[in-house]
GROMACS .gro file of C-alpha atoms in nm:
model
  150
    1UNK     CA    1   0.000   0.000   0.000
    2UNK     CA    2   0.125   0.338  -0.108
    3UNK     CA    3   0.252   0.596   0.215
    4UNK     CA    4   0.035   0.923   0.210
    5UNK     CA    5   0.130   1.211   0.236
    6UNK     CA    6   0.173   1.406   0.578
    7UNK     CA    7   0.101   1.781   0.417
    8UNK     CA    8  -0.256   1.662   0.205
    9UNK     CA    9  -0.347   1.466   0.541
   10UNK     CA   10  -0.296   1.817   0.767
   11UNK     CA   11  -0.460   2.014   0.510
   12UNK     CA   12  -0.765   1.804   0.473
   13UNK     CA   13  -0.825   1.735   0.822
   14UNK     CA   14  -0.775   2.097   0.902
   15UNK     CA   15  -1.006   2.178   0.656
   16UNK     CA   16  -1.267   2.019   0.841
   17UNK     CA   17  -1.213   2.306   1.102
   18UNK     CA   18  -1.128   2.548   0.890
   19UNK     CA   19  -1.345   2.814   1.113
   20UNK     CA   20  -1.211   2.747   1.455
   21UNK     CA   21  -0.837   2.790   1.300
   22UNK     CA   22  -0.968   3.110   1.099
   23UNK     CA   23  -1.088   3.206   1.430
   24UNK     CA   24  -0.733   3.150   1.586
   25UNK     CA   25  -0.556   3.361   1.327
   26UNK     CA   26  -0.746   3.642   1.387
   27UNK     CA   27  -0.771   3.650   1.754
   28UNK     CA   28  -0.331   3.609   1.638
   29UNK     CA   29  -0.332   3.913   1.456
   30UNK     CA   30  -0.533   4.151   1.679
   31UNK     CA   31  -0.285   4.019   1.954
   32UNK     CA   32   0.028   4.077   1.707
   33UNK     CA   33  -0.167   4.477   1.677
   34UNK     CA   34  -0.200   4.511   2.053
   35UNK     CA   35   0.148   4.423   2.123
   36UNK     CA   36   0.268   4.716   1.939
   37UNK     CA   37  -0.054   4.922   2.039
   38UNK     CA   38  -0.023   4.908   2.409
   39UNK     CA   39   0.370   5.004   2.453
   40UNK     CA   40   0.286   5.280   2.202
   41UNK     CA   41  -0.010   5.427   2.463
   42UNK     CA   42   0.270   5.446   2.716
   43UNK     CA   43   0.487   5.636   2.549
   44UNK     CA   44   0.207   5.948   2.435
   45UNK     CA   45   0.145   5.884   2.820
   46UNK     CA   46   0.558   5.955   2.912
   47UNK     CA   47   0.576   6.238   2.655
   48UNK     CA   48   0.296   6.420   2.767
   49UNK     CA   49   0.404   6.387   3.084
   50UNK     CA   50   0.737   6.537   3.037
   51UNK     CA   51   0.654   6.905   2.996
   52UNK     CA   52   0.317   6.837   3.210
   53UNK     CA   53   0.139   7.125   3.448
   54UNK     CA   54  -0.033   6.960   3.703
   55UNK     CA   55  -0.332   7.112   3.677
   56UNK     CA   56  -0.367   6.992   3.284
   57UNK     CA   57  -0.266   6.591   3.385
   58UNK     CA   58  -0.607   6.466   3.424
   59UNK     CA   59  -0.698   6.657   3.055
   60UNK     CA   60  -0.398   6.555   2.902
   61UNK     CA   61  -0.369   6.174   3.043
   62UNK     CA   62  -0.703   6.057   3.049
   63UNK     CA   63  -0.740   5.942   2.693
   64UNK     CA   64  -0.489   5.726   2.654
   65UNK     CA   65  -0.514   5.599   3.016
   66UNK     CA   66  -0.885   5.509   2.908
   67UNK     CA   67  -0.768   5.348   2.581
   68UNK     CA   68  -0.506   5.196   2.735
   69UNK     CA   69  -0.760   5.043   3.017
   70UNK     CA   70  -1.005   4.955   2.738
   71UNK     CA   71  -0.747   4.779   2.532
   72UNK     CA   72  -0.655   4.564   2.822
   73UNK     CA   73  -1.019   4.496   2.883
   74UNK     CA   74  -1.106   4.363   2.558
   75UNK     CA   75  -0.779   4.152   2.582
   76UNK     CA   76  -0.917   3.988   2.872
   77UNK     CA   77  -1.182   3.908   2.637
   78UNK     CA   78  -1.014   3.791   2.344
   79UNK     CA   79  -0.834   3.575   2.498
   80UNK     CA   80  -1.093   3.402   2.698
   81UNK     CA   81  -1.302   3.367   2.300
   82UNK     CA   82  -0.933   3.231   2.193
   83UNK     CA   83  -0.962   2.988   2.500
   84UNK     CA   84  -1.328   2.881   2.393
   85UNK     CA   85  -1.199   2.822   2.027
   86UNK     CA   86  -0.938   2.606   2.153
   87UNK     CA   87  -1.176   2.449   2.349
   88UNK     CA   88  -1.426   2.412   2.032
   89UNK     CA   89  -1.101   2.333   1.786
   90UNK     CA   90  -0.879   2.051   1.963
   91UNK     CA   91  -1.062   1.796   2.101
   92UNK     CA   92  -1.266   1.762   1.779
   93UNK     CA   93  -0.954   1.756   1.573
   94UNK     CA   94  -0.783   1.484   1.762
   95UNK     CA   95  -1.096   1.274   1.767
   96UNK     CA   96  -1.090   1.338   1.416
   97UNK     CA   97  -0.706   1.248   1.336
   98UNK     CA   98  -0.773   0.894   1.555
   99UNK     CA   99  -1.043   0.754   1.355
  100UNK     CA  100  -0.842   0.882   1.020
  101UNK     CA  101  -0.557   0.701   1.103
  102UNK     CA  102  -0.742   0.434   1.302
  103UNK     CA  103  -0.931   0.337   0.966
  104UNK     CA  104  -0.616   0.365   0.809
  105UNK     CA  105  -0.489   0.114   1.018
  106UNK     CA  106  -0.746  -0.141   0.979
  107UNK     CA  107  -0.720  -0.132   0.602
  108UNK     CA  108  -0.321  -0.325   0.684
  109UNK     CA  109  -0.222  -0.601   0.589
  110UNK     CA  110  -0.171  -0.908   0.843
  111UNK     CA  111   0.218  -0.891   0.740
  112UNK     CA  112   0.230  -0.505   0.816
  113UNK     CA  113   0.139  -0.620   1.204
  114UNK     CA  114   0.389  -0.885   1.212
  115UNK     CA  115   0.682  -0.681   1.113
  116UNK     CA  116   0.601  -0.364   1.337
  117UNK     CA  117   0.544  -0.368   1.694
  118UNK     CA  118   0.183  -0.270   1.860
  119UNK     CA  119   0.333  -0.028   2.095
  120UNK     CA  120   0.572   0.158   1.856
  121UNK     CA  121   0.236   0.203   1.613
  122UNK     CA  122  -0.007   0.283   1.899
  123UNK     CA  123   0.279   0.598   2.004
  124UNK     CA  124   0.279   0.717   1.644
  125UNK     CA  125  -0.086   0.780   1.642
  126UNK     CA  126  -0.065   0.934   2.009
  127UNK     CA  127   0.164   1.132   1.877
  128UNK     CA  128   0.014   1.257   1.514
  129UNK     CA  129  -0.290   1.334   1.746
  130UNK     CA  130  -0.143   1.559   1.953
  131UNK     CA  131   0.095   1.722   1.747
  132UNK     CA  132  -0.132   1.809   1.479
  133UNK     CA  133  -0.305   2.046   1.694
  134UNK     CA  134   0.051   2.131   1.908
  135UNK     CA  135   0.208   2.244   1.604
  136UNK     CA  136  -0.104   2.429   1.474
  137UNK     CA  137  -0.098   2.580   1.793
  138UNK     CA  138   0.249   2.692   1.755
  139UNK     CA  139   0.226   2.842   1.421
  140UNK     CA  140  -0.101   3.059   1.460
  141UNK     CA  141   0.035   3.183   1.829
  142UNK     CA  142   0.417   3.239   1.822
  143UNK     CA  143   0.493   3.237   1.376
  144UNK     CA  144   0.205   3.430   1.234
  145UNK     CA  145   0.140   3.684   1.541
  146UNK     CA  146   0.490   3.698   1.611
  147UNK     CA  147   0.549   3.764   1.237
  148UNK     CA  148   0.335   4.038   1.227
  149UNK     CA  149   0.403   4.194   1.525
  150UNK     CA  150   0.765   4.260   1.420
   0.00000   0.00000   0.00000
């Protein structure tokens, strides 16, 4: 029997979930935004507070204290929805990876058993179940918002 592909597999059995990682990305990307965003507040907050009279600070600070606040707020937010998208995203896809390659397996031959041991095979789907969704996990948080945060 012919050896798949590991790319085609990913892709099609991300595809399946193709909403809960579009979700990901863009809670990634509004993350990647904030992280310049929020250091940026601080510093109109510094520079207006460099040539400051006191009687101006609440006039001249309380905008960007309030965005700044806000910002942090919805953060809170977004990364409780990321949380719930997880949540919504993994489990599904790992169920979904161990009857692929559980089906897979049953379609071997009697040889293919003889000449590889149970335990070795049983580890390689533990492990395309939960790195599928580790690496995917990887590349939305630390590549792509990462990425676009520089």
């Amino acid at each position: 029997m012919k050896s798949p592909s590991v790319i085609p597999f990913v892709f099609k059995a991300l595809s399946k979930f193709k909403w809960w990682v579009w979700a990901q990305v863009v809670v990634a990307l509004i993350w990647a935004v904030d992280l310049s965003l929020r250091p940026y507040l601080v510093k109109i907050m510094l520079d207006r507070m460099t040539d400051l009279d006191p009687a101006l600070a609440y006039d001249r600070l309380v905008v960007p204290a309030v965005v700044y606040i806000s910002i942090s707020a919805a953060m809170l937010l977004l990364f409780r929805f990321y949380d719930y998208v997880w949540l919504h995203l993994n489990p599904p896809l790992r169920r979904y990876l161990g009857l692929k390659i559980m089906k897979r397996m049953l379609r071997q031959s009697h040889h293919f058993y003889q000449h590889n041991l149970i335990g070795a095979l049983s580890n390689k789907i533990k492990d395309v179940m939960t790195g599928i969704p580790d690496i995917l996990k990887i590349l939305i948080d630390t590549f792509i918002s990462q990425i676009v945060a520089i």
